[in-house]
């Protein structure tokens, strides 16, 4: 049994087939392919990077363009079907079993305007494409750590990337959004045409329409000083304490994070990693290599390292800083946005998720602040929640094939214990780092409320009521 099929009971019942004549009508309306359960290509079309949870829709539209998206939404609305959208499926949206899934992976156009310093992308573009298109012009997008992540979904959730402290959230630099509304209209949304909707789209997550395209600003960055410092288990406590002290001293031009991982003892892994509990500190600095080396000297002074590949690199190599996995797999995770943190609490997290943990837990701590807190120059910030957070702590566990339900329950217990260690500083959660199905949780309502403050939640709820009163676009923060 595959991980995906084993996890199916955690989602929803199997999709109810539509009448053949209804599907035939949909096929006539769109250019892209249409898939029903049992069709060749159905499983491949609904699969993404998150292998543990998949949509089980009654019908899938592989949209070729924005017109296909509008036709699919109109079809679904007329039949009271819920709609979900998927590009890469890293952070799988709320399950839409029995509904209609729009796959945008065929919409891959990217245009860079070097004079204006902007990029325009279609809904299916991933960050690696934008990095490659912008680099010849000495420009860089505010991409995340993985080149395979979809641009649109990442940006709708805010987007904390490689250059986050220097330039802020990806959502802060969006110029225009091409949207299909719940009544199947195609509109272009800007701060001038519809400031409220524009605000809600940028950081509010999903649920206000289907984004078919986006225009955003690029940054004048051609190279970085970056890479990883890797410490072994014997150095972890000292390195964690040193890292927290160090974050109080670094300039906004330096963005960093750390990861704690217990690597399995597998022959396919490099020998220095096998079976070891390691701490990786990831660095991205836009200044000179000489100044970068000076800034990281306090970290290097902690003690012997397992690895140190800090170097000057072209921006096209920025994905090597985090080295995120590229193969689909099953996982579940949670997060906490923090207004502070002390070394004892972080060391407690490391102990709870280390070799004694009942399953593998990957911990990541992002240093926030800088431009993330101040917002875009000239105002106009979107609905990104909890901008005042100083750190984002993420916990993630792979879920195995043998007993995924047991793995999920165990993972959630370990995650809850780890996050309880930082509860005194917790101010909320990040929409983008809720990884896996959330609605089955006993605290699902609290999870939904935690992504934004009270005033922002009220404003988002008003926008949802105005733009999608029938809840065509399902998204958990609006369902609590």
Short mmCIF file of C-alpha atoms in Angstrom, two decimals:
data_model
loop_
_atom_site.label_atom_id
_atom_site.label_comp_id
_atom_site.label_asym_id
_atom_site.label_seq_id
_atom_site.Cartn_x
_atom_site.Cartn_y
_atom_site.Cartn_z
CA UNK A 1 0.00 0.00 0.00
CA UNK A 2 1.35 3.43 -0.86
CA UNK A 3 1.54 6.27 1.62
CA UNK A 4 -1.06 8.17 -0.32
CA UNK A 5 -3.66 5.42 -0.36
CA UNK A 6 -3.00 4.55 3.28
CA UNK A 7 -3.71 8.12 4.33
CA UNK A 8 -6.92 8.42 2.33
CA UNK A 9 -9.16 7.74 5.39
CA UNK A 10 -7.70 10.82 7.08
CA UNK A 11 -9.28 12.98 4.40
CA UNK A 12 -12.82 12.60 3.06
CA UNK A 13 -14.98 9.91 1.41
CA UNK A 14 -14.35 9.09 -2.22
CA UNK A 15 -15.63 11.51 -4.82
CA UNK A 16 -19.16 11.08 -6.15
CA UNK A 17 -19.09 10.77 -9.96
CA UNK A 18 -20.77 13.47 -11.98
CA UNK A 19 -23.27 12.62 -14.67
CA UNK A 20 -21.46 11.86 -17.95
CA UNK A 21 -23.41 14.54 -19.80
CA UNK A 22 -22.30 17.17 -17.28
CA UNK A 23 -18.66 16.20 -17.70
CA UNK A 24 -19.05 16.21 -21.48
CA UNK A 25 -20.36 19.77 -21.24
CA UNK A 26 -17.30 20.77 -19.21
CA UNK A 27 -14.98 19.15 -21.75
CA UNK A 28 -16.52 21.32 -24.47
CA UNK A 29 -15.91 24.48 -22.45
CA UNK A 30 -12.17 24.12 -21.75
CA UNK A 31 -8.97 23.71 -23.77
CA UNK A 32 -7.14 21.66 -21.15
CA UNK A 33 -7.80 18.04 -20.21
CA UNK A 34 -10.61 16.92 -17.91
CA UNK A 35 -10.24 13.90 -15.62
CA UNK A 36 -12.73 11.84 -13.63
CA UNK A 37 -12.02 9.11 -11.04
CA UNK A 38 -10.87 6.03 -12.91
CA UNK A 39 -9.57 7.97 -15.90
CA UNK A 40 -5.98 7.48 -16.97
CA UNK A 41 -4.07 10.46 -15.60
CA UNK A 42 -6.53 11.23 -12.79
CA UNK A 43 -4.18 10.12 -10.00
CA UNK A 44 -1.16 11.84 -11.54
CA UNK A 45 -3.08 15.09 -11.97
CA UNK A 46 -4.23 15.24 -8.35
CA UNK A 47 -0.83 14.28 -6.94
CA UNK A 48 1.66 16.83 -5.69
CA UNK A 49 4.72 17.18 -3.50
CA UNK A 50 2.66 16.35 -0.39
CA UNK A 51 2.18 12.62 -0.97
CA UNK A 52 0.27 11.89 2.21
CA UNK A 53 -2.84 13.92 1.45
CA UNK A 54 -4.47 14.19 -1.94
CA UNK A 55 -7.65 15.76 -3.17
CA UNK A 56 -10.28 13.21 -4.22
CA UNK A 57 -12.38 15.37 -6.54
CA UNK A 58 -15.28 14.31 -8.69
CA UNK A 59 -13.62 16.07 -11.61
CA UNK A 60 -10.30 17.74 -12.38
CA UNK A 61 -9.69 20.48 -14.94
CA UNK A 62 -6.10 20.72 -16.15
CA UNK A 63 -6.39 24.41 -16.96
CA UNK A 64 -4.52 25.62 -20.03
CA UNK A 65 -5.27 29.30 -19.41
CA UNK A 66 -7.37 31.76 -17.42
CA UNK A 67 -10.40 31.11 -19.62
CA UNK A 68 -10.30 27.45 -18.58
CA UNK A 69 -10.20 28.48 -14.93
CA UNK A 70 -13.23 30.73 -15.37
CA UNK A 71 -15.14 27.98 -17.17
CA UNK A 72 -14.28 25.48 -14.42
CA UNK A 73 -15.41 27.84 -11.66
CA UNK A 74 -18.66 28.58 -13.49
CA UNK A 75 -19.30 24.88 -13.95
CA UNK A 76 -18.67 24.14 -10.27
CA UNK A 77 -20.75 27.02 -8.98
CA UNK A 78 -23.73 26.03 -11.10
CA UNK A 79 -23.60 22.55 -9.56
CA UNK A 80 -22.75 23.64 -5.99
CA UNK A 81 -19.39 21.89 -6.10
CA UNK A 82 -16.55 23.11 -3.87
CA UNK A 83 -13.41 24.20 -5.74
CA UNK A 84 -9.75 23.75 -4.87
CA UNK A 85 -6.63 24.73 -6.79
CA UNK A 86 -3.30 22.93 -6.93
CA UNK A 87 0.03 23.67 -8.59
CA UNK A 88 2.79 21.75 -6.82
CA UNK A 89 0.93 20.66 -3.69
CA UNK A 90 3.67 21.50 -1.16
CA UNK A 91 1.20 23.02 1.29
CA UNK A 92 -1.92 21.15 0.21
CA UNK A 93 -5.06 23.26 0.53
CA UNK A 94 -8.25 22.11 2.24
CA UNK A 95 -9.42 18.81 0.78
CA UNK A 96 -12.14 19.15 -1.85
CA UNK A 97 -13.40 15.60 -2.07
CA UNK A 98 -16.38 15.23 -4.34
CA UNK A 99 -15.76 18.70 -5.76
CA UNK A 100 -13.76 20.19 -8.60
CA UNK A 101 -9.98 20.52 -8.58
CA UNK A 102 -8.29 23.04 -10.89
CA UNK A 103 -4.74 22.04 -11.72
CA UNK A 104 -2.73 25.04 -12.95
CA UNK A 105 0.56 23.27 -13.65
CA UNK A 106 0.19 23.86 -17.42
CA UNK A 107 0.09 27.66 -16.97
CA UNK A 108 3.83 28.32 -16.98
CA UNK A 109 4.45 31.64 -18.74
CA UNK A 110 7.10 33.91 -17.17
CA UNK A 111 7.97 37.40 -18.42
CA UNK A 112 10.65 39.65 -16.93
CA UNK A 113 10.70 43.39 -17.58
CA UNK A 114 14.25 44.41 -16.61
CA UNK A 115 13.57 48.13 -17.12
CA UNK A 116 10.61 48.07 -14.75
CA UNK A 117 12.24 45.50 -12.47
CA UNK A 118 9.19 43.25 -12.52
CA UNK A 119 8.13 39.72 -13.35
CA UNK A 120 4.73 38.57 -14.58
CA UNK A 121 3.87 34.91 -14.05
CA UNK A 122 1.00 32.57 -14.78
CA UNK A 123 -0.58 30.49 -12.04
CA UNK A 124 1.50 27.35 -12.54
CA UNK A 125 4.97 28.90 -12.37
CA UNK A 126 7.44 27.68 -9.74
CA UNK A 127 10.18 29.79 -8.18
CA UNK A 128 13.05 28.11 -9.99
CA UNK A 129 11.65 29.40 -13.28
CA UNK A 130 11.53 32.99 -12.02
CA UNK A 131 15.04 32.84 -10.56
CA UNK A 132 16.37 31.60 -13.91
CA UNK A 133 14.49 34.25 -15.90
CA UNK A 134 15.54 37.14 -13.66
CA UNK A 135 19.19 36.24 -13.12
CA UNK A 136 20.53 37.35 -16.54
CA UNK A 137 19.33 40.86 -15.70
CA UNK A 138 21.00 40.96 -12.27
CA UNK A 139 17.61 40.64 -10.60
CA UNK A 140 16.13 38.22 -8.08
CA UNK A 141 12.61 37.41 -6.90
CA UNK A 142 11.66 37.02 -3.25
CA UNK A 143 11.55 33.26 -3.62
CA UNK A 144 11.51 30.67 -0.92
CA UNK A 145 14.13 28.06 -0.15
CA UNK A 146 12.85 25.43 -2.61
CA UNK A 147 12.86 26.07 -6.37
CA UNK A 148 9.92 23.69 -6.84
CA UNK A 149 7.42 25.69 -4.77
CA UNK A 150 4.60 27.41 -6.65
CA UNK A 151 4.89 31.19 -6.84
CA UNK A 152 1.22 32.04 -6.39
CA UNK A 153 0.32 29.95 -3.34
CA UNK A 154 3.53 30.91 -1.57
CA UNK A 155 2.87 34.61 -2.17
CA UNK A 156 -0.80 34.47 -1.16
CA UNK A 157 0.33 33.19 2.24
CA UNK A 158 2.89 35.98 2.63
CA UNK A 159 6.11 34.32 1.53
CA UNK A 160 9.17 34.30 3.83
CA UNK A 161 12.14 33.75 1.56
CA UNK A 162 15.89 33.79 1.19
CA UNK A 163 16.01 37.62 1.24
CA UNK A 164 13.19 38.09 3.75
CA UNK A 165 14.81 40.37 6.32
CA UNK A 166 16.23 42.62 3.61
CA UNK A 167 13.13 43.03 1.42
CA UNK A 168 10.18 41.67 3.41
CA UNK A 169 7.41 39.31 2.42
CA UNK A 170 6.92 38.34 -1.21
CA UNK A 171 3.34 39.60 -0.84
CA UNK A 172 4.67 43.09 -0.09
CA UNK A 173 5.97 43.50 -3.63
CA UNK A 174 2.98 42.35 -5.68
CA UNK A 175 1.78 44.95 -8.19
CA UNK A 176 -1.29 43.21 -9.64
CA UNK A 177 -3.26 39.98 -9.34
CA UNK A 178 -5.30 38.39 -12.13
CA UNK A 179 -8.25 36.70 -10.47
CA UNK A 180 -11.24 34.53 -11.31
CA UNK A 181 -14.00 35.34 -8.84
CA UNK A 182 -16.58 33.01 -7.32
CA UNK A 183 -19.08 34.09 -9.99
CA UNK A 184 -16.54 33.17 -12.71
CA UNK A 185 -15.58 36.72 -13.69
CA UNK A 186 -12.00 37.49 -14.71
CA UNK A 187 -10.70 40.65 -13.04
CA UNK A 188 -7.37 42.37 -12.51
CA UNK A 189 -6.96 43.45 -8.90
CA UNK A 190 -4.57 46.20 -7.81
CA UNK A 191 -4.26 48.55 -4.85
CA UNK A 192 -6.01 51.16 -6.97
CA UNK A 193 -8.85 49.11 -8.47
CA UNK A 194 -9.94 47.26 -5.31
CA UNK A 195 -7.76 48.04 -2.28
CA UNK A 196 -9.71 45.84 0.14
CA UNK A 197 -9.60 42.72 -2.01
CA UNK A 198 -5.98 43.38 -2.92
CA UNK A 199 -5.15 43.58 0.79
CA UNK A 200 -6.96 40.31 1.52
CA UNK A 201 -5.30 38.38 -1.28
CA UNK A 202 -1.80 39.31 -0.16
CA UNK A 203 -1.20 37.39 3.02
CA UNK A 204 -4.75 36.30 3.72
CA UNK A 205 -4.05 32.96 2.11
CA UNK A 206 -6.63 31.49 -0.24
CA UNK A 207 -10.39 31.45 -0.47
CA UNK A 208 -11.21 34.72 -2.23
CA UNK A 209 -10.86 33.54 -5.83
CA UNK A 210 -8.53 31.67 -8.16
CA UNK A 211 -5.38 33.59 -9.03
CA UNK A 212 -4.45 33.02 -12.67
CA UNK A 213 -1.52 35.45 -12.87
CA UNK A 214 0.55 37.86 -10.83
CA UNK A 215 2.91 40.79 -11.39
CA UNK A 216 5.51 41.56 -8.73
CA UNK A 217 8.72 43.47 -8.18
CA UNK A 218 12.20 41.97 -8.48
CA UNK A 219 15.20 42.92 -6.36
CA UNK A 220 18.61 44.13 -7.59
CA UNK A 221 20.48 41.08 -6.28
CA UNK A 222 22.87 39.09 -8.46
CA UNK A 223 24.95 37.30 -5.80
CA UNK A 224 25.00 36.32 -2.14
CA UNK A 225 27.36 35.29 0.59
CA UNK A 226 25.65 32.19 1.90
CA UNK A 227 25.59 28.52 2.76
CA UNK A 228 25.53 26.42 5.91
CA UNK A 229 27.41 25.92 9.14
CA UNK A 230 26.70 22.43 10.48
CA UNK A 231 27.28 21.42 14.12
CA UNK A 232 27.23 17.94 15.63
CA UNK A 233 25.21 16.86 18.67
CA UNK A 234 27.91 17.77 21.15
CA UNK A 235 27.80 21.42 19.99
CA UNK A 236 24.03 21.86 19.60
CA UNK A 237 23.19 23.47 22.95
CA UNK A 238 26.06 25.95 22.74
CA UNK A 239 25.35 26.73 19.10
CA UNK A 240 21.65 27.36 19.77
CA UNK A 241 22.46 29.80 22.55
CA UNK A 242 25.08 31.51 20.40
CA UNK A 243 22.65 31.77 17.48
CA UNK A 244 19.99 33.52 19.55
CA UNK A 245 22.54 36.03 20.87
CA UNK A 246 23.87 36.53 17.36
CA UNK A 247 20.45 37.33 15.87
CA UNK A 248 20.29 40.40 18.14
CA UNK A 249 23.37 41.86 16.43
CA UNK A 250 23.07 41.18 12.69
CA UNK A 251 21.93 43.75 10.10
CA UNK A 252 18.73 43.48 8.06
CA UNK A 253 20.85 42.54 5.04
CA UNK A 254 21.43 39.13 6.63
CA UNK A 255 18.63 36.53 6.63
CA UNK A 256 19.16 33.25 8.45
CA UNK A 257 17.48 30.15 9.80
CA UNK A 258 18.49 26.99 11.57
CA UNK A 259 17.39 23.39 11.25
CA UNK A 260 17.66 20.48 13.67
CA UNK A 261 17.56 17.04 12.05
CA UNK A 262 18.25 13.49 13.20
CA UNK A 263 19.34 11.80 10.00
CA UNK A 264 18.46 8.13 9.57
CA UNK A 265 21.31 5.66 9.30
CA UNK A 266 20.86 4.88 5.63
CA UNK A 267 23.58 3.98 3.11
CA UNK A 268 22.29 6.44 0.51
CA UNK A 269 23.12 9.37 2.81
CA UNK A 270 26.63 10.87 2.91
CA UNK A 271 28.71 9.24 5.66
CA UNK A 272 29.06 12.46 7.73
CA UNK A 273 25.24 12.63 8.07
CA UNK A 274 24.20 9.03 8.75
CA UNK A 275 22.50 8.51 12.08
CA UNK A 276 23.59 11.89 13.45
CA UNK A 277 21.72 14.67 15.24
CA UNK A 278 22.85 17.82 13.46
CA UNK A 279 22.21 21.55 13.63
CA UNK A 280 22.38 23.48 10.36
CA UNK A 281 22.61 27.27 10.42
CA UNK A 282 21.69 28.73 7.01
CA UNK A 283 23.01 32.14 5.96
CA UNK A 284 22.05 34.53 3.14
CA UNK A 285 23.81 37.89 3.18
CA UNK A 286 23.57 40.47 0.41
CA UNK A 287 26.76 42.32 1.40
CA UNK A 288 30.36 41.46 0.55
CA UNK A 289 31.93 38.09 1.26
CA UNK A 290 34.49 39.76 3.51
CA UNK A 291 31.83 41.42 5.64
CA UNK A 292 29.79 38.22 5.63
CA UNK A 293 32.72 36.26 7.03
CA UNK A 294 33.15 38.87 9.76
CA UNK A 295 29.46 38.68 10.67
CA UNK A 296 29.43 34.88 11.01
CA UNK A 297 32.68 34.72 13.01
CA UNK A 298 30.82 34.45 16.37
CA UNK A 299 29.06 31.34 15.09
CA UNK A 300 32.24 29.75 13.81
CA UNK A 301 33.77 30.43 17.24
CA UNK A 302 31.28 28.06 18.91
CA UNK A 303 33.52 25.12 18.15
CA UNK A 304 34.35 22.43 15.61
CA UNK A 305 31.85 22.06 12.79
CA UNK A 306 30.75 19.07 10.76
CA UNK A 307 30.43 21.25 7.68
CA UNK A 308 31.08 24.84 6.55
CA UNK A 309 30.32 25.76 2.94
CA UNK A 310 29.74 29.50 3.35
CA UNK A 311 30.85 31.19 0.17
CA UNK A 312 30.04 33.83 -2.40
CA UNK A 313 27.55 32.45 -4.91
CA UNK A 314 25.44 33.62 -7.85
CA UNK A 315 21.83 34.06 -6.81
CA UNK A 316 20.85 31.13 -9.05
CA UNK A 317 22.50 28.89 -6.43
CA UNK A 318 20.43 30.25 -3.53
CA UNK A 319 18.49 26.98 -3.34
CA UNK A 320 21.68 25.25 -2.16
CA UNK A 321 21.55 27.17 1.12
CA UNK A 322 18.65 25.12 2.49
CA UNK A 323 18.89 21.99 0.29
CA UNK A 324 15.23 21.15 0.66
CA UNK A 325 14.19 17.67 -0.52
CA UNK A 326 12.96 17.55 -4.10
CA UNK A 327 11.09 14.23 -4.09
CA UNK A 328 7.40 14.02 -3.07
CA UNK A 329 6.77 12.53 0.35
CA UNK A 330 4.19 12.37 3.12
CA UNK A 331 4.47 14.79 6.03
CA UNK A 332 2.58 16.76 8.64
CA UNK A 333 3.64 19.86 10.53
CA UNK A 334 2.74 22.83 12.67
CA UNK A 335 4.37 26.13 13.55
CA UNK A 336 4.52 28.98 16.01
CA UNK A 337 5.25 32.65 15.41
CA UNK A 338 7.15 34.04 18.39
CA UNK A 339 7.78 37.52 19.76
CA UNK A 340 10.93 36.32 21.53
CA UNK A 341 12.78 33.18 22.60
CA UNK A 342 15.40 32.09 25.09
CA UNK A 343 18.13 29.49 24.81
CA UNK A 344 16.70 27.14 27.45
CA UNK A 345 13.38 26.83 25.59
CA UNK A 346 15.09 26.25 22.25
CA UNK A 347 17.36 23.65 23.81
CA UNK A 348 14.24 21.97 25.22
CA UNK A 349 12.78 21.83 21.68
CA UNK A 350 16.03 20.24 20.48
CA UNK A 351 15.85 17.58 23.20
CA UNK A 352 12.18 16.75 22.56
CA UNK A 353 12.74 16.33 18.83
CA UNK A 354 16.18 14.70 18.97
CA UNK A 355 17.27 11.06 18.95
CA UNK A 356 14.90 10.15 21.82
CA UNK A 357 11.82 11.30 19.87
CA UNK A 358 9.49 8.44 18.78
CA UNK A 359 9.71 9.51 15.12
CA UNK A 360 11.74 11.85 12.95
CA UNK A 361 11.07 15.56 13.53
CA UNK A 362 12.63 18.32 11.45
CA UNK A 363 12.78 21.61 13.35
CA UNK A 364 13.32 24.94 11.62
CA UNK A 365 13.67 28.33 13.25
CA UNK A 366 13.56 31.42 11.00
CA UNK A 367 14.94 34.73 12.20
CA UNK A 368 12.34 37.32 11.21
CA UNK A 369 12.20 41.10 11.75
CA UNK A 370 13.85 43.64 9.50
CA UNK A 371 11.73 44.48 6.45
CA UNK A 372 9.26 41.75 7.41
CA UNK A 373 8.21 43.86 10.38
CA UNK A 374 8.29 47.28 8.75
CA UNK A 375 6.34 46.38 5.60
CA UNK A 376 6.78 47.77 2.09
CA UNK A 377 8.12 51.26 1.52
CA UNK A 378 5.27 53.71 1.26
CA UNK A 379 2.78 51.46 3.04
CA UNK A 380 0.20 49.30 1.31
CA UNK A 381 0.99 46.13 3.25
CA UNK A 382 -1.33 43.18 2.71
CA UNK A 383 -3.05 40.92 5.20
CA UNK A 384 0.08 39.07 6.38
CA UNK A 385 -0.52 38.12 9.99
CA UNK A 386 1.70 38.84 12.99
CA UNK A 387 4.32 41.01 11.31
CA UNK A 388 5.81 41.73 14.70
CA UNK A 389 7.03 38.14 15.14
CA UNK A 390 10.76 37.83 15.76
CA UNK A 391 10.98 34.11 14.99
CA UNK A 392 9.02 31.38 13.23
CA UNK A 393 9.43 27.89 14.67
CA UNK A 394 8.35 24.97 12.48
CA UNK A 395 8.10 21.28 13.31
CA UNK A 396 7.58 18.70 10.58
CA UNK A 397 7.57 14.91 10.52
CA UNK A 398 7.60 12.51 7.58
CA UNK A 399 4.78 9.95 7.84
CA UNK A 400 5.59 6.36 6.95
CA UNK A 401 3.76 3.83 4.81
CA UNK A 402 3.19 1.16 7.44
CA UNK A 403 0.84 2.95 9.85
CA UNK A 404 0.36 6.55 8.77
CA UNK A 405 -2.56 7.17 11.14
CA UNK A 406 -0.38 6.12 14.08
CA UNK A 407 2.48 8.21 12.74
CA UNK A 408 0.18 11.22 12.45
CA UNK A 409 -1.08 10.90 16.02
CA UNK A 410 2.47 10.47 17.32
CA UNK A 411 3.76 13.37 15.24
CA UNK A 412 1.05 15.68 16.49
CA UNK A 413 1.84 14.74 20.10
CA UNK A 414 5.55 15.42 19.65
CA UNK A 415 4.88 18.64 17.75
CA UNK A 416 2.52 19.85 20.48
CA UNK A 417 5.11 19.14 23.16
CA UNK A 418 7.85 20.95 21.23
CA UNK A 419 5.67 23.98 20.60
CA UNK A 420 4.55 24.01 24.24
CA UNK A 421 8.17 24.72 25.14
CA UNK A 422 7.90 28.10 23.40
CA UNK A 423 4.33 28.92 24.44
CA UNK A 424 5.31 31.99 26.54
CA UNK A 425 6.41 33.75 23.34
CA UNK A 426 3.76 32.44 20.96
CA UNK A 427 1.63 35.06 19.18
CA UNK A 428 0.17 32.99 16.34
CA UNK A 429 0.80 30.77 13.34
CA UNK A 430 1.90 31.24 9.73
CA UNK A 431 -0.61 30.26 7.04
CA UNK A 432 2.16 28.92 4.80
CA UNK A 433 3.60 26.56 7.40
CA UNK A 434 0.44 24.63 8.27
CA UNK A 435 1.51 21.43 6.57
CA UNK A 436 -1.05 18.67 6.13
CA UNK A 437 -4.72 18.30 6.97
CA UNK A 438 -5.74 20.53 9.89
CA UNK A 439 -9.50 20.23 10.05
CA UNK A 440 -9.48 16.88 11.86
CA UNK A 441 -7.61 18.35 14.81
CA UNK A 442 -9.41 18.88 18.09
CA UNK A 443 -8.01 22.42 18.11
CA UNK A 444 -8.76 23.15 14.43
CA UNK A 445 -10.78 26.28 15.28
CA UNK A 446 -7.92 27.66 17.34
CA UNK A 447 -5.46 26.87 14.55
CA UNK A 448 -7.61 28.83 12.09
CA UNK A 449 -7.93 31.82 14.42
CA UNK A 450 -4.21 31.89 15.15
CA UNK A 451 -3.07 32.94 11.66
CA UNK A 452 -4.25 36.55 11.99
CA UNK A 453 -5.15 39.04 14.66
CA UNK A 454 -8.76 39.79 15.59
CA UNK A 455 -9.16 42.86 13.39
CA UNK A 456 -7.60 41.19 10.34
CA UNK A 457 -9.75 38.06 10.81
CA UNK A 458 -12.87 40.21 10.92
CA UNK A 459 -11.84 42.06 7.77
CA UNK A 460 -11.01 38.80 5.98
CA UNK A 461 -14.34 37.30 7.02
CA UNK A 462 -16.13 40.34 5.57
CA UNK A 463 -14.21 39.94 2.31
CA UNK A 464 -15.07 36.25 2.19
CA UNK A 465 -18.74 37.02 2.73
CA UNK A 466 -18.69 39.67 0.01
CA UNK A 467 -16.67 37.80 -2.62
CA UNK A 468 -17.55 34.15 -1.96
CA UNK A 469 -20.74 33.97 0.11
CA UNK A 470 -21.44 30.38 -0.99
CA UNK A 471 -17.94 29.25 0.07
CA UNK A 472 -17.06 27.92 -3.36
CA UNK A 473 -13.34 28.17 -2.53
CA UNK A 474 -12.69 26.11 0.58
CA UNK A 475 -9.89 27.23 2.84
CA UNK A 476 -9.61 26.37 6.53
CA UNK A 477 -9.02 29.82 8.12
CA UNK A 478 -12.43 30.89 6.86
CA UNK A 479 -14.18 27.73 8.01
CA UNK A 480 -13.53 27.77 11.76
#
